[in-house]
Amino acid sequence: MDHCNNYEQQYSRRDFLTKTSLGLGAVSLASLINPLKSLAKEQGGVGSPYFTPKVKRVIYLFQSGGPSQLELFDPKPLLREMNGKDLPASVRGEQRLTGMSAGQSSFPLAGSQFDFAHYGSSNAPVSELMPHTAKVVDELCFVKSMYTEAINHDPAITFIQTGSQFSGRPSIGSWLSYGLGSENENLPGFVVLVTKNKRGQPLYARLWGNGFLPSQHQGVQFRAGKDAVLYLNNPAGVDPNDRRMQLDYLNQLQEAQHQSLGDPEINARVAQYEMAYRMQASVPEIMDTSSEPDYIYDMYGEDAREPGTFAANCLLARRLAERDVRFIQLYHQGWDQHGNLPNAIQAQAKETDQASAALVMDLKQRGLLEDTLVIWGGEFGRTNYSQGKLTKTNYGRDHHPRCFTIWMAGGGVKKGFTYGATDEFGYNITDKPVHVHDFQATLLHLLGIDHEKLTFKFQGRRFRLTDVHGHVVKDILT
């Protein structure tokens, strides 16, 4: 008999319960063990990795503004030798210029004023600006052949964070929350930390937004100060019991509305309300670093004692990683140095170098680096020529999308390894180019996700982080 077309077969209540008991039991067990991961799967996400992941969590130290690779990690002696001479037209080719330097009559090459040395058994070159990073180079995987299609900040940052130069797409952390759920039911799976009191290119909440994904997958920003998460605390006169009762009644109303309308965003709101309730206890504990010993503060630097600094946020990132927050995004502004670069970049390096290196070593000493991926880098690089007037002591650099450097450390990537190369002018990639979508595909791969399969249907089309592009950079994987 064709069971697929056997519509006349009658089943008793006992038959139904017998035949479906295993499936219902599995669903119940999954929701009890990890309700957030179970919810992710119900909404169309992966729910669990496609294959064994190399890492469980990511800490992304995003350096907003475009750090100069030529001053930090990619030395070019030829630029010093040709300092002040015009960039050969054959090197620049048809490269599109920004409005800041397109009107220049000449493009004088600017050699870095900072010295480089080689460090570690990997013999990696690092600038004198990064003495602490130099000490951990044998833990790092440098990618010196990153490139992007965007030439200005907003589209470039949006591109590397969401996979599109146009706003409205989900961020990397939101894709991971949607795809894999959370490992900690009392904290968001995607947390954002922004260095306080920094100027530079503006950062918009859409950079960590959920786009068209359900709203509980958006990044939650933790701030320095009394209210780490806005609107999390109960109003005066409302105690936890009252809040719990209010949420219970609200959930009943939302459930009735969902049954009537079928809008999945209703369930998303309920999930956010419940998460906020649990965070009322978990967030104050995570933000209180007073129990950290002095040697930890010494490791991260004196700034780590000041909430909201980059160093303090790196320390918080380690605490969040200990509690299995899946994606921790730090933003540090101020790398957009069109002028006065020698002085400005020293200040930026001082704010970030020690804490970045300390985070790597702190994770390692706790056994967390094995399954944590740390990423350091910006949205693009800087030009080898000076924007504006070049002097013996001063110069600036414009945006440069053709090549820039990032580094990664942790599970799944090779230690003490350098991938890709640029020409002697530091202007074009000569070996193993890595597009932004390749970087994103590799990141997802390390978390056990096939970037071509993690999709979401929106307005009749299936979208993914890497759009219709991207290849996993297998040569950097262990």
Coordinates of C-alpha atoms in Angstrom, one line a residue:
M1 CA 0.0 0.0 0.0
D2 CA 1.2 3.5 -0.8
H3 CA 1.5 5.0 2.7
C4 CA 2.2 8.5 1.3
N5 CA -1.3 8.6 -0.3
N6 CA -3.2 6.5 2.4
Y7 CA -5.5 9.3 3.5
E8 CA -8.2 7.0 4.6
Q9 CA -6.2 5.3 7.4
Q10 CA -7.6 6.1 10.8
Y11 CA -5.3 6.5 13.9
S12 CA -6.4 6.3 17.5
R13 CA -5.1 8.7 20.1
R14 CA -3.0 5.8 21.4
D15 CA -1.5 5.2 17.9
F16 CA -0.6 8.9 17.6
L17 CA 1.1 9.0 21.0
T18 CA 3.0 5.8 20.4
K19 CA 4.3 6.8 17.0
T20 CA 5.3 10.4 18.0
S21 CA 6.6 9.8 21.5
L22 CA 10.3 9.6 20.4
G23 CA 10.1 12.8 18.4
L24 CA 8.3 14.7 21.1
G25 CA 10.7 13.4 23.7
A26 CA 13.7 14.5 21.7
V27 CA 12.2 18.0 21.2
S28 CA 11.5 18.3 24.9
L29 CA 14.9 17.1 25.9
A30 CA 16.6 19.6 23.5
S31 CA 14.5 22.5 24.9
L32 CA 15.4 21.6 28.4
I33 CA 19.1 21.2 27.8
N34 CA 19.5 24.4 25.7
P35 CA 16.2 26.3 25.0
L36 CA 18.0 29.0 23.0
K37 CA 19.7 26.6 20.7
S38 CA 16.5 24.7 20.3
L39 CA 14.7 28.0 19.4
A40 CA 17.3 28.8 16.8
K41 CA 16.7 25.5 15.0
E42 CA 12.9 26.0 15.2
Q43 CA 13.3 29.4 13.4
G44 CA 15.2 27.9 10.5
G45 CA 18.8 28.1 11.9
V46 CA 21.3 25.3 12.0
G47 CA 20.8 24.7 15.7
S48 CA 24.1 22.7 15.7
P49 CA 27.2 22.8 13.5
Y50 CA 27.2 21.0 10.2
F51 CA 30.6 19.5 11.1
T52 CA 32.9 19.4 14.1
P53 CA 33.8 23.1 14.8
K54 CA 37.4 24.2 15.5
V55 CA 36.1 27.0 17.8
K56 CA 33.2 27.6 20.0
R57 CA 33.3 31.4 20.3
V58 CA 34.8 34.5 18.6
I59 CA 36.3 37.7 20.0
Y60 CA 36.5 40.3 17.2
L61 CA 38.7 43.3 18.1
F62 CA 37.5 45.7 15.3
Q63 CA 39.8 48.7 14.8
S64 CA 37.5 51.2 13.2
G65 CA 39.0 53.7 10.7
G66 CA 41.5 51.6 8.9
P67 CA 44.9 51.0 10.7
S68 CA 47.9 51.6 8.6
Q69 CA 49.5 48.2 7.7
L70 CA 52.6 50.1 6.6
E71 CA 53.2 51.4 10.2
L72 CA 52.3 48.2 12.0
F73 CA 52.8 44.8 10.3
D74 CA 53.8 45.2 6.7
P75 CA 57.2 47.0 6.4
K76 CA 58.3 48.4 3.0
P77 CA 61.9 49.6 3.0
L78 CA 61.5 50.8 -0.6
L79 CA 59.1 53.5 0.6
R80 CA 61.9 54.9 2.8
E81 CA 64.3 54.8 0.0
M82 CA 61.9 56.6 -2.4
N83 CA 60.4 58.9 0.3
G84 CA 59.0 62.0 -1.4
K85 CA 59.2 60.6 -4.9
D86 CA 55.9 60.2 -6.9
L87 CA 54.1 56.9 -6.9
P88 CA 54.6 55.3 -10.3
A89 CA 51.5 55.4 -12.4
S90 CA 52.0 51.7 -13.3
V91 CA 51.7 50.8 -9.7
R92 CA 48.5 52.7 -9.1
G93 CA 46.9 51.6 -12.3
E94 CA 43.2 52.3 -12.5
Q95 CA 42.7 52.4 -8.7
R96 CA 39.7 54.6 -7.8
L97 CA 40.7 57.4 -5.4
T98 CA 38.7 59.0 -2.6
G99 CA 37.5 62.5 -2.7
M100 CA 40.2 63.4 -0.2
S101 CA 43.2 62.8 -2.5
A102 CA 41.7 62.6 -6.0
G103 CA 42.5 66.3 -6.5
Q104 CA 46.2 65.9 -5.7
S105 CA 48.6 66.8 -8.5
S106 CA 51.2 64.3 -7.1
F107 CA 51.3 61.3 -4.9
P108 CA 54.5 61.4 -2.9
L109 CA 55.6 58.1 -1.4
A110 CA 55.8 58.2 2.4
G111 CA 58.1 55.8 4.2
S112 CA 57.2 54.8 7.7
Q113 CA 58.9 56.7 10.4
F114 CA 58.8 53.7 12.7
D115 CA 61.3 50.9 12.8
F116 CA 60.5 47.2 12.5
A117 CA 62.2 44.1 13.9
H118 CA 61.6 40.4 13.5
Y119 CA 60.3 38.4 16.5
G120 CA 59.7 34.9 17.7
S121 CA 60.5 31.6 16.0
S122 CA 58.2 32.7 13.2
N123 CA 60.4 35.7 12.5
A124 CA 57.4 37.9 12.0
P125 CA 58.1 41.6 11.4
V126 CA 56.3 43.9 13.9
S127 CA 56.6 47.7 14.3
E128 CA 58.2 49.3 17.4
L129 CA 54.6 50.7 18.0
M130 CA 53.4 47.2 19.0
P131 CA 56.0 45.8 21.5
H132 CA 53.4 43.7 23.3
T133 CA 52.0 42.2 20.1
A134 CA 55.6 41.4 19.1
K135 CA 55.9 39.1 22.2
V136 CA 52.9 36.9 21.0
V137 CA 53.6 36.6 17.3
D138 CA 54.1 32.9 17.6
E139 CA 50.5 32.6 18.6
L140 CA 49.3 34.8 15.7
C141 CA 48.2 34.1 12.1
F142 CA 48.8 37.2 10.0
V143 CA 46.8 37.7 6.8
K144 CA 48.6 40.4 4.8
S145 CA 46.6 40.1 1.6
M146 CA 43.1 41.2 2.7
Y147 CA 41.2 43.3 0.3
T148 CA 37.8 44.9 -0.1
E149 CA 35.7 46.6 -2.7
A150 CA 34.6 49.6 -0.6
I151 CA 36.8 52.7 -0.5
N152 CA 34.9 54.8 2.1
H153 CA 34.3 54.0 5.8
D154 CA 30.6 53.4 6.1
P155 CA 30.3 51.0 3.2
A156 CA 33.6 49.3 4.1
I157 CA 32.7 48.8 7.7
T158 CA 29.2 47.7 6.8
F159 CA 30.7 45.3 4.2
I160 CA 33.1 43.5 6.5
Q161 CA 30.5 43.3 9.4
T162 CA 27.5 42.3 7.3
G163 CA 28.7 41.0 3.9
S164 CA 27.1 43.9 2.0
Q165 CA 28.0 47.6 1.5
F166 CA 24.3 48.5 1.9
S167 CA 22.8 48.7 5.3
G168 CA 20.0 46.4 6.4
R169 CA 21.7 43.0 6.4
P170 CA 22.4 41.0 9.5
S171 CA 25.8 41.3 11.2
I172 CA 28.2 38.3 11.6
G173 CA 27.2 37.9 15.3
S174 CA 23.5 37.9 14.4
W175 CA 24.0 35.2 11.8
L176 CA 25.8 33.1 14.4
S177 CA 23.1 33.6 16.9
Y178 CA 20.5 32.7 14.4
G179 CA 22.4 29.7 13.2
L180 CA 23.8 28.2 16.4
G181 CA 21.8 29.7 19.2
S182 CA 23.5 30.4 22.6
E183 CA 25.5 28.3 25.0
N184 CA 24.5 30.5 28.0
E185 CA 20.8 31.0 28.6
N186 CA 21.5 33.9 31.0
L187 CA 23.5 36.0 28.6
P188 CA 23.0 37.0 25.0
G189 CA 24.9 35.0 22.4
F190 CA 26.1 38.3 20.8
V191 CA 27.6 41.0 23.0
V192 CA 29.0 44.4 21.8
L193 CA 31.6 46.5 23.7
V194 CA 32.5 50.0 22.3
T195 CA 35.4 52.0 23.7
K196 CA 34.1 55.0 25.4
N197 CA 34.9 58.6 24.6
K198 CA 36.6 57.9 21.3
R199 CA 36.2 60.1 18.2
G200 CA 36.4 59.0 14.6
Q201 CA 34.1 57.6 12.0
P202 CA 30.7 57.1 13.6
L203 CA 29.5 53.6 14.6
Y204 CA 25.9 52.8 14.1
A205 CA 23.9 50.2 15.9
R206 CA 23.0 48.6 12.6
L207 CA 26.6 47.3 12.5
W208 CA 25.6 44.8 15.1
G209 CA 21.9 44.7 14.1
N210 CA 19.9 41.7 13.2
G211 CA 18.7 43.1 9.8
F212 CA 15.9 40.9 8.6
L213 CA 16.6 38.1 11.1
P214 CA 14.3 37.8 14.2
S215 CA 15.1 40.6 16.6
Q216 CA 16.4 38.5 19.4
H217 CA 19.6 37.9 17.3
Q218 CA 20.7 41.5 17.4
G219 CA 23.9 42.3 19.3
V220 CA 23.4 43.6 22.9
Q221 CA 25.7 46.5 23.8
F222 CA 27.2 46.5 27.3
R223 CA 28.2 50.0 28.4
A224 CA 30.5 51.3 31.2
G225 CA 28.7 52.8 34.1
K226 CA 25.8 52.1 36.4
D227 CA 23.4 50.8 33.7
A228 CA 25.5 48.4 31.6
V229 CA 22.5 47.5 29.5
L230 CA 20.0 50.2 28.8
Y231 CA 16.5 49.8 30.3
L232 CA 17.5 46.5 31.9
N233 CA 16.8 47.4 35.6
N234 CA 13.3 47.4 37.1
P235 CA 11.7 50.8 37.6
A236 CA 11.5 52.1 41.2
G237 CA 8.9 50.2 43.2
V238 CA 9.0 47.1 41.0
D239 CA 10.7 44.1 42.6
P240 CA 11.7 40.8 40.8
N241 CA 8.5 39.0 41.8
D242 CA 6.4 41.7 40.3
R243 CA 8.4 41.7 37.2
R244 CA 8.1 37.9 36.9
M245 CA 4.3 38.1 37.3
Q246 CA 4.1 40.9 34.7
L247 CA 6.1 38.8 32.2
D248 CA 3.9 35.7 32.8
Y249 CA 0.8 37.7 32.0
L250 CA 2.5 39.4 29.1
N251 CA 3.5 36.0 27.7
Q252 CA -0.1 34.8 27.8
L253 CA -1.2 37.9 25.9
Q254 CA 1.6 37.5 23.4
E255 CA 0.7 33.8 22.9
A256 CA -2.9 34.7 22.2
Q257 CA -1.8 37.3 19.7
H258 CA 0.6 34.9 18.0
Q259 CA -2.1 32.3 17.6
S260 CA -4.3 35.0 16.0
L261 CA -1.7 36.6 13.7
G262 CA 1.0 34.0 13.3
D263 CA 3.7 36.7 13.4
P264 CA 7.1 35.1 14.3
E265 CA 8.3 38.5 15.6
I266 CA 5.9 38.1 18.5
N267 CA 7.9 35.1 19.8
A268 CA 11.1 37.0 19.2
R269 CA 9.9 39.8 21.5
V270 CA 8.9 37.2 24.2
A271 CA 12.4 35.7 24.0
Q272 CA 13.9 39.2 24.4
Y273 CA 11.8 39.9 27.5
E274 CA 12.8 36.6 29.1
M275 CA 16.4 37.2 28.3
A276 CA 16.3 40.7 29.8
Y277 CA 14.8 39.2 33.0
R278 CA 17.6 36.7 33.3
M279 CA 20.2 39.3 32.5
Q280 CA 19.1 41.3 35.5
A281 CA 21.1 38.9 37.6
S282 CA 23.9 37.9 35.2
V283 CA 25.0 41.3 33.8
P284 CA 26.0 42.9 37.1
E285 CA 28.1 39.8 38.0
I286 CA 29.9 39.8 34.6
M287 CA 30.6 43.6 34.7
D288 CA 32.0 43.5 38.3
T289 CA 35.7 42.9 37.8
S290 CA 36.7 43.7 41.3
S291 CA 37.6 40.1 42.0
E292 CA 40.3 40.1 39.3
P293 CA 43.8 39.8 40.8
D294 CA 46.3 42.6 40.4
Y295 CA 48.5 40.5 38.1
I296 CA 45.6 40.5 35.6
Y297 CA 45.3 44.2 35.6
D298 CA 49.0 44.4 35.2
M299 CA 48.8 42.1 32.2
Y300 CA 46.1 44.2 30.5
G301 CA 47.5 47.5 31.5
E302 CA 46.5 50.3 33.8
D303 CA 43.6 51.3 31.5
A304 CA 41.9 48.0 32.4
R305 CA 40.9 49.5 35.8
E306 CA 38.9 52.2 34.0
P307 CA 35.6 50.8 32.8
G308 CA 34.8 51.5 29.1
T309 CA 38.4 51.7 27.9
F310 CA 39.7 49.2 25.3
A311 CA 41.7 47.4 27.9
A312 CA 38.8 47.1 30.2
N313 CA 36.6 45.8 27.4
C314 CA 39.3 43.2 26.5
L315 CA 39.2 42.0 30.1
L316 CA 35.4 41.8 29.9
A317 CA 35.7 39.9 26.6
R318 CA 37.7 37.2 28.4
R319 CA 35.1 37.0 31.2
L320 CA 32.3 36.7 28.6
A321 CA 34.3 34.0 26.8
E322 CA 34.5 32.1 30.1
R323 CA 30.8 32.1 30.2
D324 CA 30.4 30.8 26.7
V325 CA 29.1 33.9 24.9
R326 CA 29.4 32.9 21.3
F327 CA 30.3 36.2 19.6
I328 CA 31.9 39.1 21.4
Q329 CA 32.5 42.2 19.3
L330 CA 34.7 45.1 20.4
Y331 CA 34.9 48.4 18.5
H332 CA 37.7 50.9 18.9
Q333 CA 37.6 54.1 16.9
G334 CA 40.3 56.5 15.9
W335 CA 42.4 54.9 13.2
D336 CA 41.4 57.2 10.4
Q337 CA 44.7 59.2 10.1
H338 CA 44.5 61.3 6.9
G339 CA 47.0 63.8 8.6
N340 CA 49.3 63.8 11.6
L341 CA 49.6 60.1 11.3
P342 CA 52.9 59.6 13.2
N343 CA 51.6 61.2 16.4
A344 CA 48.0 59.8 16.1
I345 CA 49.0 56.2 15.4
Q346 CA 51.3 56.2 18.4
A347 CA 48.3 57.0 20.6
Q348 CA 46.1 54.4 19.0
A349 CA 48.8 51.7 19.4
K350 CA 49.3 52.6 23.0
E351 CA 45.6 52.2 23.7
T352 CA 45.3 48.8 22.0
D353 CA 48.6 46.9 21.8
Q354 CA 49.1 45.7 25.4
A355 CA 45.4 44.7 26.0
S356 CA 45.2 42.9 22.7
A357 CA 48.3 40.8 23.4
A358 CA 47.1 40.2 27.0
L359 CA 43.8 38.9 25.8
V360 CA 45.6 36.2 23.7
M361 CA 47.8 35.2 26.6
D362 CA 45.1 35.3 29.2
L363 CA 42.9 33.0 27.1
K364 CA 45.8 30.7 26.6
Q365 CA 46.7 30.4 30.2
R366 CA 43.1 29.5 31.0
G367 CA 42.9 26.9 28.3
L368 CA 40.3 29.0 26.4
L369 CA 42.4 29.9 23.3
E370 CA 42.1 26.3 22.0
D371 CA 38.4 26.9 21.2
T372 CA 38.3 30.7 20.9
L373 CA 39.1 32.7 17.8
V374 CA 40.5 36.2 18.3
I375 CA 40.5 38.6 15.4
W376 CA 42.2 42.0 15.1
G377 CA 41.8 44.4 12.2
G378 CA 39.9 47.2 10.5
E379 CA 37.8 47.7 7.3
F380 CA 40.7 48.5 4.9
G381 CA 44.3 49.7 4.8
R382 CA 46.1 53.0 4.1
T383 CA 47.8 54.3 1.0
N384 CA 51.6 54.2 0.5
Y385 CA 51.6 57.9 -0.5
S386 CA 51.0 60.9 1.6
Q387 CA 47.6 62.6 1.6
G388 CA 48.4 66.3 1.6
K389 CA 51.8 67.8 2.3
L390 CA 54.7 65.4 3.2
T391 CA 57.3 66.7 5.6
K392 CA 60.3 65.2 7.4
T393 CA 58.2 64.6 10.5
N394 CA 54.6 64.5 9.3
Y395 CA 52.3 62.9 6.7
G396 CA 48.9 61.3 6.4
R397 CA 47.5 58.3 4.5
D398 CA 44.3 58.0 2.6
H399 CA 42.0 54.9 2.5
H400 CA 43.3 51.9 0.6
P401 CA 41.0 49.0 -0.2
R402 CA 43.5 47.0 -2.3
C403 CA 45.4 45.5 0.6
F404 CA 45.5 45.5 4.3
T405 CA 46.5 43.2 7.2
I406 CA 44.6 41.5 10.0
W407 CA 45.7 38.9 12.5
M408 CA 43.9 36.0 14.1
A409 CA 44.8 33.7 17.0
G410 CA 43.3 30.7 18.6
G411 CA 41.6 27.4 17.7
G412 CA 41.7 26.3 14.1
V413 CA 44.3 28.7 12.6
K414 CA 48.0 28.2 12.3
K415 CA 50.3 29.7 14.9
G416 CA 53.2 31.8 13.9
F417 CA 52.1 31.9 10.3
T418 CA 51.9 34.6 7.7
Y419 CA 49.6 34.3 4.7
G420 CA 49.7 36.4 1.5
A421 CA 52.0 39.2 0.5
T422 CA 52.0 42.7 -1.1
D423 CA 54.4 44.3 -3.5
E424 CA 57.5 46.2 -2.5
F425 CA 55.4 49.4 -2.7
G426 CA 52.8 48.0 -0.3
Y427 CA 50.1 48.9 -2.9
N428 CA 49.0 45.7 -4.6
I429 CA 48.7 42.1 -3.5
T430 CA 51.2 39.8 -5.1
D431 CA 50.3 36.4 -3.4
K432 CA 47.2 34.7 -2.1
P433 CA 44.5 37.5 -2.1
V434 CA 41.8 37.1 0.6
H435 CA 38.5 38.9 -0.1
V436 CA 36.2 40.1 2.7
H437 CA 33.8 37.3 1.7
D438 CA 36.6 34.7 1.9
F439 CA 37.4 35.9 5.5
Q440 CA 33.7 35.6 6.4
A441 CA 33.4 32.1 4.9
T442 CA 36.5 31.0 6.8
L443 CA 35.2 32.4 10.1
L444 CA 31.9 30.5 9.7
H445 CA 33.8 27.4 8.7
L446 CA 35.8 27.5 12.0
L447 CA 32.5 27.5 13.9
G448 CA 31.3 24.4 12.0
I449 CA 29.1 26.2 9.4
D450 CA 29.1 25.9 5.7
H451 CA 28.7 29.5 4.6
E452 CA 26.6 28.4 1.5
K453 CA 24.1 26.6 3.7
L454 CA 23.4 29.2 6.4
T455 CA 20.6 31.1 4.7
F456 CA 17.4 33.1 5.5
K457 CA 14.6 33.6 3.1
F458 CA 13.6 37.3 2.9
Q459 CA 11.4 39.0 0.3
G460 CA 11.5 35.9 -1.9
R461 CA 15.2 35.4 -1.9
R462 CA 17.5 33.3 0.3
F463 CA 20.2 35.5 1.7
R464 CA 23.5 34.5 3.4
L465 CA 26.4 36.4 5.0
T466 CA 28.7 35.9 2.0
D467 CA 26.0 36.7 -0.5
V468 CA 26.9 34.5 -3.6
H469 CA 30.7 34.7 -3.0
G470 CA 33.4 33.5 -0.7
H471 CA 35.8 30.6 -0.4
V472 CA 37.3 29.1 2.8
V473 CA 41.0 30.0 3.1
K474 CA 42.1 26.4 3.9
D475 CA 45.8 27.2 3.9
I476 CA 45.6 29.0 7.2
L477 CA 43.6 26.2 8.9
T478 CA 45.2 23.6 11.2

